[in-house]
Short mmCIF file of C-alpha atoms in Angstrom, two decimals:
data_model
loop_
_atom_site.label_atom_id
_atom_site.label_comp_id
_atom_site.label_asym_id
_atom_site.label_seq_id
_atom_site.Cartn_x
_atom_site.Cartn_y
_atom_site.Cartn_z
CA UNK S 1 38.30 40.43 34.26
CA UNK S 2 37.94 37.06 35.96
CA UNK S 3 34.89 35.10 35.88
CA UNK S 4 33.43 33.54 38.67
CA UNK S 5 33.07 29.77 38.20
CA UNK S 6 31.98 26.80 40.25
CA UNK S 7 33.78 24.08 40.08
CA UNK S 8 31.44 21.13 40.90
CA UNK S 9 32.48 17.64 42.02
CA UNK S 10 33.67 15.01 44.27
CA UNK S 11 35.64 17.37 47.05
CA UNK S 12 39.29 15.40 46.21
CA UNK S 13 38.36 16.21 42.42
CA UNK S 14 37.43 19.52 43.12
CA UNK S 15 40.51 20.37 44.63
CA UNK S 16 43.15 18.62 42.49
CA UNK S 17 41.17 20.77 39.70
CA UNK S 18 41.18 23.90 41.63
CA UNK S 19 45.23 23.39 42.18
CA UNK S 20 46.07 22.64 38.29
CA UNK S 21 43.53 25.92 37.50
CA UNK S 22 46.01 28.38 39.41
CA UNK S 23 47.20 29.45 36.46
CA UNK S 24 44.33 31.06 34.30
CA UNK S 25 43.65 34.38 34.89
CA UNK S 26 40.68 34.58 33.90
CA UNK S 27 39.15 32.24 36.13
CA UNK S 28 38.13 32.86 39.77
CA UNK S 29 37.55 29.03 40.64
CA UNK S 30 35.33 28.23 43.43
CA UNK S 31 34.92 24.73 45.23
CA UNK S 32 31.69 23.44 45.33
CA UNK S 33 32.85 20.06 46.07
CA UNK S 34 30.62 17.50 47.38
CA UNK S 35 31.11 13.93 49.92
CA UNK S 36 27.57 12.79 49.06
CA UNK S 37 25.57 12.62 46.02
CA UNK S 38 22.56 13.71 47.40
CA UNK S 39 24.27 17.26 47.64
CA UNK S 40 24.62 17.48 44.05
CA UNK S 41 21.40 19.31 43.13
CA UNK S 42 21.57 21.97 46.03
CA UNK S 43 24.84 22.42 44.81
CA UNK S 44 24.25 23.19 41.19
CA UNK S 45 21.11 25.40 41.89
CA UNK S 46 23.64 27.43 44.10
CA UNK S 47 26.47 27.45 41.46
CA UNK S 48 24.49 28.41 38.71
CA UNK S 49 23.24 31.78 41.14
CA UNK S 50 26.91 32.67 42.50
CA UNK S 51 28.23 31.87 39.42
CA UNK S 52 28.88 32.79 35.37
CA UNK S 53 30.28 29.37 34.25
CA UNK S 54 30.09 25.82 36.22
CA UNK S 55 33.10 23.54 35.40
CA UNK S 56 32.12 19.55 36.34
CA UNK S 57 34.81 17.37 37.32
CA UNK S 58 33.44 14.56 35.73
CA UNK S 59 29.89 13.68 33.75
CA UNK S 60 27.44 12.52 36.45
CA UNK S 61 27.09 15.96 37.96
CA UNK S 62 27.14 18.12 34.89
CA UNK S 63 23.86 15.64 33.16
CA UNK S 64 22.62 15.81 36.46
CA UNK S 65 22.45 19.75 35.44
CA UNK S 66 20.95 19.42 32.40
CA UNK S 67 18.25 18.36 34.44
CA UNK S 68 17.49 20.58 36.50
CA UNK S 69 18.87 24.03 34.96
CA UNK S 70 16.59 25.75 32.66
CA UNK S 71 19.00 28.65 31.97
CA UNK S 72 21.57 29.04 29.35
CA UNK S 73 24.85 29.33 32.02
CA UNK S 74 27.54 27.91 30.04
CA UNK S 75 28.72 24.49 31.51
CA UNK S 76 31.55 22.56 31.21
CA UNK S 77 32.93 18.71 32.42
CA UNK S 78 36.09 17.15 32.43
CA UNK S 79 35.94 14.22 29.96
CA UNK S 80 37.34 10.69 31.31
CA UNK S 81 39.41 9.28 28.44
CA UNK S 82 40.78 5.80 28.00
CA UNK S 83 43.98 7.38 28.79
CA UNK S 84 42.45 7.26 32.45
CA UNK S 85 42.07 3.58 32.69
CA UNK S 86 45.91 3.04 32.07
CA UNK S 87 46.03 3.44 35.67
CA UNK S 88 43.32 1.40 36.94
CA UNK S 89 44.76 -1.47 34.64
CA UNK S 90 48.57 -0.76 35.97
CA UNK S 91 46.66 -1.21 39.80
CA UNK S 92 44.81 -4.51 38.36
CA UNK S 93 48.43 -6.13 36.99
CA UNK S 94 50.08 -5.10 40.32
CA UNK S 95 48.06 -6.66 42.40
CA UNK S 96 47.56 -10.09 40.36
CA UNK S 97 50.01 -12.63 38.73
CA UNK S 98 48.99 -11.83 35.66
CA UNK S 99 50.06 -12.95 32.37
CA UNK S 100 48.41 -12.04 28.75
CA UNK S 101 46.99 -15.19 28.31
CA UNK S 102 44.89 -14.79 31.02
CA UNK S 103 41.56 -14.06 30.82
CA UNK S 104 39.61 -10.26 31.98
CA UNK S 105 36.66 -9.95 32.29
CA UNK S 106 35.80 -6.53 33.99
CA UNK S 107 32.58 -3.62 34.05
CA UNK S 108 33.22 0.14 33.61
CA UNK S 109 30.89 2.99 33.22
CA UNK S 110 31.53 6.57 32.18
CA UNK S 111 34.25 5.10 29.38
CA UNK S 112 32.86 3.90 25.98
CA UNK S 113 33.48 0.61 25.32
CA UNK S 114 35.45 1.81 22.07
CA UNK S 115 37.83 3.53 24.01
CA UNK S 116 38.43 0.82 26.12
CA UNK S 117 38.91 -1.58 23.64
CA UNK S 118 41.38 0.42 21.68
CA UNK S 119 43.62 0.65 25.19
CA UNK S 120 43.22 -3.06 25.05
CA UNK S 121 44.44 -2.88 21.61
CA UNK S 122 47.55 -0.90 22.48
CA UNK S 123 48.23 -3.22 25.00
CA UNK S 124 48.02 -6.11 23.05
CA UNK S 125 45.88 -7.66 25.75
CA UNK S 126 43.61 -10.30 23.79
CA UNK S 127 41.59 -12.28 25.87
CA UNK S 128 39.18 -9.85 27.93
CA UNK S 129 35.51 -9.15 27.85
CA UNK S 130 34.38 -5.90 28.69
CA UNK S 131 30.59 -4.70 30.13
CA UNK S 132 30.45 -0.81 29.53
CA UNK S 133 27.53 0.96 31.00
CA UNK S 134 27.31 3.86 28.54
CA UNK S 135 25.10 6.97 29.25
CA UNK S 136 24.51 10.57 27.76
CA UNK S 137 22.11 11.87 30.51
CA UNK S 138 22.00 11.78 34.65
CA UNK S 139 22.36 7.96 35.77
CA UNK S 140 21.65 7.70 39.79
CA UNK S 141 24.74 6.19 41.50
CA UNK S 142 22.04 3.18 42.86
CA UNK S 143 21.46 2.12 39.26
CA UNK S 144 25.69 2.37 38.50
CA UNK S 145 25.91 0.09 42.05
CA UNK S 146 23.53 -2.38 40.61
CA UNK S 147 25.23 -3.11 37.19
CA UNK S 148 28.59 -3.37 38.50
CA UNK S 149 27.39 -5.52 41.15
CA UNK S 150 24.32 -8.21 39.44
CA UNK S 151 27.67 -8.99 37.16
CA UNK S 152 29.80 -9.45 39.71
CA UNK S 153 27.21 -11.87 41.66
CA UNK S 154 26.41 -13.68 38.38
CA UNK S 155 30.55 -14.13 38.37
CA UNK S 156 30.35 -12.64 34.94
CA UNK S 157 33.76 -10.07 35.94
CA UNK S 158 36.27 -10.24 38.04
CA UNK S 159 36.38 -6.36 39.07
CA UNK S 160 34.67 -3.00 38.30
CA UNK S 161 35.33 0.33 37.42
CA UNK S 162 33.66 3.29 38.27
CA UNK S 163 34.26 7.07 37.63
CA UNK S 164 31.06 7.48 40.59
CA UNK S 165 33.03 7.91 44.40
CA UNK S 166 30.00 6.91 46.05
CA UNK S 167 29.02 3.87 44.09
CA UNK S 168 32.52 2.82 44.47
CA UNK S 169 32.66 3.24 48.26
CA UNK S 170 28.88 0.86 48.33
CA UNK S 171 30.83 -1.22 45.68
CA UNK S 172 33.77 -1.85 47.83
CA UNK S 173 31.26 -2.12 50.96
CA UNK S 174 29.21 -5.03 48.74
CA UNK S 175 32.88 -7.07 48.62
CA UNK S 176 32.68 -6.41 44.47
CA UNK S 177 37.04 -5.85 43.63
CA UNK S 178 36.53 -2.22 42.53
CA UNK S 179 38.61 0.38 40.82
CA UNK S 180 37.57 4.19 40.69
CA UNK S 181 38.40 5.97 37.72
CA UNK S 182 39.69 9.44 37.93
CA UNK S 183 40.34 12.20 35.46
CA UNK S 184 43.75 12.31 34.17
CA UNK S 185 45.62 16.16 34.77
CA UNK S 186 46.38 16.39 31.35
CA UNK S 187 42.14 15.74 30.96
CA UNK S 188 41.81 18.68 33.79
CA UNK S 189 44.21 21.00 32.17
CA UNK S 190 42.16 20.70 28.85
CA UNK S 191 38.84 21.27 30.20
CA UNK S 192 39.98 24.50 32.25
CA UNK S 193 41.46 25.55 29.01
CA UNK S 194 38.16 25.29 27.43
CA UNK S 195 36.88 27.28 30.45
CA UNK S 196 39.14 30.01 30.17
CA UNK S 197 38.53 30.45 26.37
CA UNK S 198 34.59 30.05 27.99
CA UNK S 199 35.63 32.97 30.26
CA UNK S 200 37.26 35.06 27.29
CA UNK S 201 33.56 34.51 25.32
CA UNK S 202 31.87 36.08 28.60
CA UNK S 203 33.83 39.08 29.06
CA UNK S 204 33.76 39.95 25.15
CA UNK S 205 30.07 38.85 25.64
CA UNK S 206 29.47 41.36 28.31
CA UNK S 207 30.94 44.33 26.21
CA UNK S 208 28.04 43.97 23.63
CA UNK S 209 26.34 46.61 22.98
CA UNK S 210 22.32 46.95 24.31
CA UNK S 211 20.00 49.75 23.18
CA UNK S 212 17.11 50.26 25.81
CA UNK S 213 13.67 52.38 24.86
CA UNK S 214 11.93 53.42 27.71
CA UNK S 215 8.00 54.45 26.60
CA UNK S 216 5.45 56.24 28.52
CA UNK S 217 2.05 55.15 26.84
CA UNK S 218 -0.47 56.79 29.04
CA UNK S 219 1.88 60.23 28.88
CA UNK S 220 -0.92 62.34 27.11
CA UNK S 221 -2.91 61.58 30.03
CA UNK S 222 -0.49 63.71 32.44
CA UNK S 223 -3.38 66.15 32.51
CA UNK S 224 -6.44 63.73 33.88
CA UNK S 225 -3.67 62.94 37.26
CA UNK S 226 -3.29 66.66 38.04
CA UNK S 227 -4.81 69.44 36.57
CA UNK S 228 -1.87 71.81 37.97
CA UNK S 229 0.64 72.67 35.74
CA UNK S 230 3.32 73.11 38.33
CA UNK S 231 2.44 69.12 40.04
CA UNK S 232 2.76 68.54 36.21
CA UNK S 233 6.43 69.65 35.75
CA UNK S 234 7.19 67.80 39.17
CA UNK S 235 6.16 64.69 37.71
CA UNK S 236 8.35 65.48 34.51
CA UNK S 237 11.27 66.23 36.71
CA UNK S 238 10.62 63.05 38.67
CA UNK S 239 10.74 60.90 36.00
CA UNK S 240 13.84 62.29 34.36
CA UNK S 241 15.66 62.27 37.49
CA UNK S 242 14.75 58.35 38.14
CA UNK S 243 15.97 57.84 34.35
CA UNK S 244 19.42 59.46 35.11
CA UNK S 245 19.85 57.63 38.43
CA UNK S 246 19.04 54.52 36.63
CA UNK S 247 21.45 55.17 33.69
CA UNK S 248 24.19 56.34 36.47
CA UNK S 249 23.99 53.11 38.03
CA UNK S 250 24.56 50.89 35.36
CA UNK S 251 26.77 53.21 33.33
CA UNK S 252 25.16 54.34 30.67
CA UNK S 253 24.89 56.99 28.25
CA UNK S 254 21.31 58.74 27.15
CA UNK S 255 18.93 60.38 25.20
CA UNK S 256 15.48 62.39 25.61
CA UNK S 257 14.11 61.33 22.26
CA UNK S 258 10.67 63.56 23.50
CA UNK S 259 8.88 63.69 26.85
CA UNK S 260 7.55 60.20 26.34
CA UNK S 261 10.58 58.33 25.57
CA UNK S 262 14.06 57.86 26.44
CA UNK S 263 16.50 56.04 24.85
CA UNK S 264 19.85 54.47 26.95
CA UNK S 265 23.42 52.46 25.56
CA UNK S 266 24.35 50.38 28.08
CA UNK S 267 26.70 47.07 28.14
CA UNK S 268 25.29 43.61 28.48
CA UNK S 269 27.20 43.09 31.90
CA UNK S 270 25.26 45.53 32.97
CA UNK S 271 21.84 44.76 31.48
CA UNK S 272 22.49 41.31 32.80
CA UNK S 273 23.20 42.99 36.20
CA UNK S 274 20.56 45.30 36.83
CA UNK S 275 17.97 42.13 35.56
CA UNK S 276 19.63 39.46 37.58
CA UNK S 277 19.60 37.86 34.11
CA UNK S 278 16.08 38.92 32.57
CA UNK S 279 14.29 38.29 35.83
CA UNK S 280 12.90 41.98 36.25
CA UNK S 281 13.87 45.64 35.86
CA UNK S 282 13.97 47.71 38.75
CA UNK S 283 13.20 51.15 36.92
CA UNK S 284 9.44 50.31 36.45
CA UNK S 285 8.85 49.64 39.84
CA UNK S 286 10.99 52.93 40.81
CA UNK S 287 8.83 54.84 38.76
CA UNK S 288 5.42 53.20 39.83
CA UNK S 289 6.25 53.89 43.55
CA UNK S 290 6.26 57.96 42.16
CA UNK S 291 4.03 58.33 39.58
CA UNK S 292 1.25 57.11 38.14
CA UNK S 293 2.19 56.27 34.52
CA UNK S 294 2.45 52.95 32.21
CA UNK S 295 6.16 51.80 31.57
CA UNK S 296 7.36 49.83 28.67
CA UNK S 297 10.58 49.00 28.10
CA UNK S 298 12.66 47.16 24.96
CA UNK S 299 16.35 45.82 25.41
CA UNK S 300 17.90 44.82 22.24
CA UNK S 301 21.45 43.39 21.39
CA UNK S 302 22.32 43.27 17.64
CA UNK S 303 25.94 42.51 15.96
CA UNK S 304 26.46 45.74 15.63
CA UNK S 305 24.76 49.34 16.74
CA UNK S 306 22.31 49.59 13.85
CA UNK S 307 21.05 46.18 14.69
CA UNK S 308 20.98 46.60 18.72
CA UNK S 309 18.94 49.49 17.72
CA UNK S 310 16.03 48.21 15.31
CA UNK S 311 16.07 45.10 18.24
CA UNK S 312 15.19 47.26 20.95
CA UNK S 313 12.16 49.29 18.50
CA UNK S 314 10.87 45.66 17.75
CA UNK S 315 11.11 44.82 21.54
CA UNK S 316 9.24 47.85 22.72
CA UNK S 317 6.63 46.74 20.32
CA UNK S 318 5.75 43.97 22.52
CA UNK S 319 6.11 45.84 25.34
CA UNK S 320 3.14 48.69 24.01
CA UNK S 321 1.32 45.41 23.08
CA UNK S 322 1.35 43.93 26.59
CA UNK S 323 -0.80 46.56 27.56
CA UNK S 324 0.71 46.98 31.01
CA UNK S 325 3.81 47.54 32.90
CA UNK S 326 6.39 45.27 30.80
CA UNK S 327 10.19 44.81 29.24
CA UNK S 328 10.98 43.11 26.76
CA UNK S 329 14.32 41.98 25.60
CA UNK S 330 15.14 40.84 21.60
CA UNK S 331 18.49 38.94 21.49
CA UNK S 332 20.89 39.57 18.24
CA UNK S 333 19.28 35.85 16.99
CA UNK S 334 16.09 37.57 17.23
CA UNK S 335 15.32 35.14 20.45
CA UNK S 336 12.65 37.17 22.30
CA UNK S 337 12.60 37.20 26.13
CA UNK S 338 9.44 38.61 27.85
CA UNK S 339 8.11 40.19 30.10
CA UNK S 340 10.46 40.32 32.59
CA UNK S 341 8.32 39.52 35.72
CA UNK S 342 8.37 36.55 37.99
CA UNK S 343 6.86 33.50 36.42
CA UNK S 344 5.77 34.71 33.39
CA UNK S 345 9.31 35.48 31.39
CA UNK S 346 9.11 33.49 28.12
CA UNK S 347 11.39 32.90 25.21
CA UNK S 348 10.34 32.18 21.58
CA UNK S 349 10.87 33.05 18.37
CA UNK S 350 8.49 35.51 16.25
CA UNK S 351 10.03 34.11 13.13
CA UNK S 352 10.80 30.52 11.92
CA UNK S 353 12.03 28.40 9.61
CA UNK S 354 10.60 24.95 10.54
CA UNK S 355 8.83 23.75 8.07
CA UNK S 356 6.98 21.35 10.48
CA UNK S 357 6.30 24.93 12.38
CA UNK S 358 5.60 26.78 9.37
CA UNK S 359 2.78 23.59 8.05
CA UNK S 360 1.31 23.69 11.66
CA UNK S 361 0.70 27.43 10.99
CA UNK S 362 -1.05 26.85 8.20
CA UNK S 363 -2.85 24.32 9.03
CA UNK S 364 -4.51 26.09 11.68
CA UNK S 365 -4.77 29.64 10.94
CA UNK S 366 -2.22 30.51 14.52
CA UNK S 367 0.63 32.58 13.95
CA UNK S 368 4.10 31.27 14.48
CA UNK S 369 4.66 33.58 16.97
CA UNK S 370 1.46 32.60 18.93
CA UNK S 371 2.42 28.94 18.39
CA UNK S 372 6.05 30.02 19.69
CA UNK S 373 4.72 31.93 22.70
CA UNK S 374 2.13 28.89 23.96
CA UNK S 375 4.99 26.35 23.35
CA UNK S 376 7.39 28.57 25.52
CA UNK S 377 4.07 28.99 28.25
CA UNK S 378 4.23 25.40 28.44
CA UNK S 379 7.66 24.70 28.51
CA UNK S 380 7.11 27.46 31.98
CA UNK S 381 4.74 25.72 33.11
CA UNK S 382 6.38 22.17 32.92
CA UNK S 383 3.21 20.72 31.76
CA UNK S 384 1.85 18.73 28.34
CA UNK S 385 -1.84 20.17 28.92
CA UNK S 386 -2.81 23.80 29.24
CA UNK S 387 -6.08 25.43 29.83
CA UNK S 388 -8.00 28.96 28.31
CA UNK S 389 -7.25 31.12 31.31
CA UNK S 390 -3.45 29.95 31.37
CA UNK S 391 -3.04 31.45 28.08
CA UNK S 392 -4.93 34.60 28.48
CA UNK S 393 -3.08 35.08 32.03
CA UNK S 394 0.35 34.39 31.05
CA UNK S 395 0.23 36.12 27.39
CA UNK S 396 -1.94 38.45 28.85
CA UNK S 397 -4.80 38.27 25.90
CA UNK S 398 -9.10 37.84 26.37
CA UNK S 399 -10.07 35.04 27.49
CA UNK S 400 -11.99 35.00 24.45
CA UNK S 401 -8.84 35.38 22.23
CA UNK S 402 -7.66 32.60 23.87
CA UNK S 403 -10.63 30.00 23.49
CA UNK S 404 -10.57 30.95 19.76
CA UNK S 405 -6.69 30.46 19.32
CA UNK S 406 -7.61 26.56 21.13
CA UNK S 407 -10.74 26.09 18.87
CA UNK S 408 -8.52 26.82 15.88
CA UNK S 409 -6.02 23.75 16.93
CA UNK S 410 -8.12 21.58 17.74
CA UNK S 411 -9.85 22.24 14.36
CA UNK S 412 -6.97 21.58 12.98
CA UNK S 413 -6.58 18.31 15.02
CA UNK S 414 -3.32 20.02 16.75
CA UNK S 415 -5.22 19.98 20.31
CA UNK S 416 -8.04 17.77 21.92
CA UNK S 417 -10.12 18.78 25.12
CA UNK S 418 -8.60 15.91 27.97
CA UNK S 419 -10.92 16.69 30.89
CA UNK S 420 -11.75 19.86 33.00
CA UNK S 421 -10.81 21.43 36.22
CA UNK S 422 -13.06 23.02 38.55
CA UNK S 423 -11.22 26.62 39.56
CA UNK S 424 -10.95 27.67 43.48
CA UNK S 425 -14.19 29.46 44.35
CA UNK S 426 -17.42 29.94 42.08
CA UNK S 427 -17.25 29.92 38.46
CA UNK S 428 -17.71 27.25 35.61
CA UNK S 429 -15.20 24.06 34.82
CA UNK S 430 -12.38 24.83 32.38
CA UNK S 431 -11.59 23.03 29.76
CA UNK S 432 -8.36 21.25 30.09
CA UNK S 433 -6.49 20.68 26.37
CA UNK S 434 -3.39 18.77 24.93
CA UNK S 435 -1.38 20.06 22.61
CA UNK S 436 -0.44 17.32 20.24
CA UNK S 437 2.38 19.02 17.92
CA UNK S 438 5.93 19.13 19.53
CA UNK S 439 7.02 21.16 21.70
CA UNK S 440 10.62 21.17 21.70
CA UNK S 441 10.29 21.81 17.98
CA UNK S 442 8.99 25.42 18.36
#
């Protein structure tokens, strides 16, 4: 089965790695190839819908990802070795009388500077001094423009280098002698091997096994919603025959564990299908528009069946404890994923083994699963402060509960109160907190 993937870049980059990537399978490339940088973001929030896997033809675009993608779509760039600036040197000699004693001094970005050197070395070119601009996250072309170009003005080089089309077309435009840098086809041919064993990952990913428990909890109230038996039976009929359609249409197999609970084996592909990747599950709302019960739903992956199995029990347990309409989802790391509705899916961990985690635990009476769950709130939420009500709202607790889980950190000098927010309408100011342990270490 091929896997759709984007392949993001300059267009001319796009296309020579489109061409060379004829030949796997596995891969239904795309081209999402852009003329202008300020298409890049559109482009990747597009790609990473329409697609399973984004291949970058260079650096720039896939850190400008990391950015702004919050989801765990496997992405892969083609790397620019030194091998790549055998060429640009080649274009430098041909178009000067050069000779070894001669002095270079040149700028490059996207290269390390040890890389470059050791081309230098191979070369047995001596006399050169080199200004790498060296990066491991999103760099805007402006700021690549103005390094090449402040050293070029303070006659510190004699040319450039750039792997960035844009900042070499302003480069070129600002009089600076520029070379662009492009990925060699032996670079492209390795990185759409890596995709293709990417795409082989996927497929065998998509074959794993998930156990789904579907629970009615209000079910012994069937009585208090019609007192006749025969509207009774309807209902029963109604909700087994949305549970078959559902299982139909993503191909799975079932079982009536009792009248409250159904049990489906389905494949991830599937799962991943139906959820538009853990975004929501269609068959509560199908059986909401019918009937007037309380569904709870755990997905659970495991490496093997025994495992899927306990995972989906566990995730149901959160489910029941959500008190409302809700799926949960337990990965085979035991990552949880929850609820699946709009805006308030988190992910976190009930267990850990952070000792920094485990300390902060003790230190202030909060479970690691409640520090987990606020972490992964605010990690939602984009934000370093958080109030009562955001907590109780999102993890769907008292307000009350959540005041006292706050009190307890900032007991424990884990939280301060930072100011208060007046709410929209009547009602009294909310205290606004920070939370002063790490985040990203939950």
């Amino acid at each position: 089965m091929s896997i759709k993937t984007a392949v993001l870049g300059p267009l001319d980059l796009v296309q020579k790695t489109i061409e060379e990537g004829k030949a796997q399978a596995n891969l239904q490339l795309i081209n999402y190839g852009y003329t202008n940088d300020n298409e890049i973001i559109n482009l990747i929030k597009e790609a990473s819908i329409n697609s399973e896997l984004i291949l970058f033809t260079g650096p720039i675009p896939y850190y400008a990802a990391r950015k702004v993608l919050d989801i765990n779509l496997p992405m892969i760039y083609v790397s620019y070795s030194g091998t790549a600036f055998y060429k640009v040197l080649f274009s430098f000699f041909e178009t000067k009388e050069w000779i070894k004693e001669n002095n270079i001094n040149f700028s490059i970005d996207t290269i390390q500077k040890d890389e470059i050197e050791e081309v230098m070395g191979e070369l047995n070119i001596q006399e050169y001094k080199v200004n790498a601009l060296e990066y491991e996250d999103y760099i805007a072309a402006d700021k690549i423009v103005d390094f090449h170009y402040k050293l070029y003005k303070e006659k510190k080089i004699c040319f450039s280098v750039t792997c960035v089309t844009s900042a070499y077309d302003r480069l070129k435009a600002l009089g600076v002698p520029v070379y662009r840098i492009v990925p060699t086809l032996n670079s492209i041919r390795e990185a759409l091997k890596l995709a293709s064993l990417q795409a082989e990952s996927i497929n065998s990913k998509k074959a794993q096994l998930c156990v789904g428990a579907l629970k009615i909890p209000n079910w012994s109230s069937i009585g208090n919603y019609s007192p006749s038996e025969y509207a009774q039976q309807r209902m029963r009929l109604t909700l087994s025959e949305i549970f078959i359609d559902f299982c139909e249409n993503i191909k799975a197999s079932m079982k009536f564990v009792n009248e409250d609970e159904y049990v489906f084996y389905a494949t991830r592909g599937s799962i991943e299908n139906i959820t538009e990747n853990y975004k929501y599950i269609p068959i509560i709302d199908e059986i909401n528009k019918k009937l007037p019960f309380t569904v709870c739903i755990g997905l659970g992956y495991g490496y093997n069946g025994s495992n899927a199995e306990k995972n989906s029990q566990e995730a149901l347990k959160y489910a029941l404890s959500y008190n409302k309409n809700s799926c949960y989802v337990v990965m085979e790391d035991g990552k949880v994923v929850g609820p699946l509705e709009e805006g308030k899916n988190l992910q976190f961990y009930a267990k850990s083994q952070d000792e920094e985690l485990l300390k902060i635990a003790e230190k202030s009476g909060v479970s690691i699963i409640t520090l987990n769950k606020i972490a992964a709130l605010m990690n939602n939420l984009n934000k370093d402060t958080i109030t009562a009500n955001e907590i109780a709202e999102n993890l769907n607790i008292t307000l009350r509960s959540a005041r006292r889980i706050l009190s307890a950190l900032v007991e424990a000098g884990l939280a301060e109160s930072v100011g208060e927010e007046q709410p929209s309408g009547r009602g009294r100011p909310r205290q606004i907190f920070k939370i002063n342990y790490k985040k990203n270490s939950l």
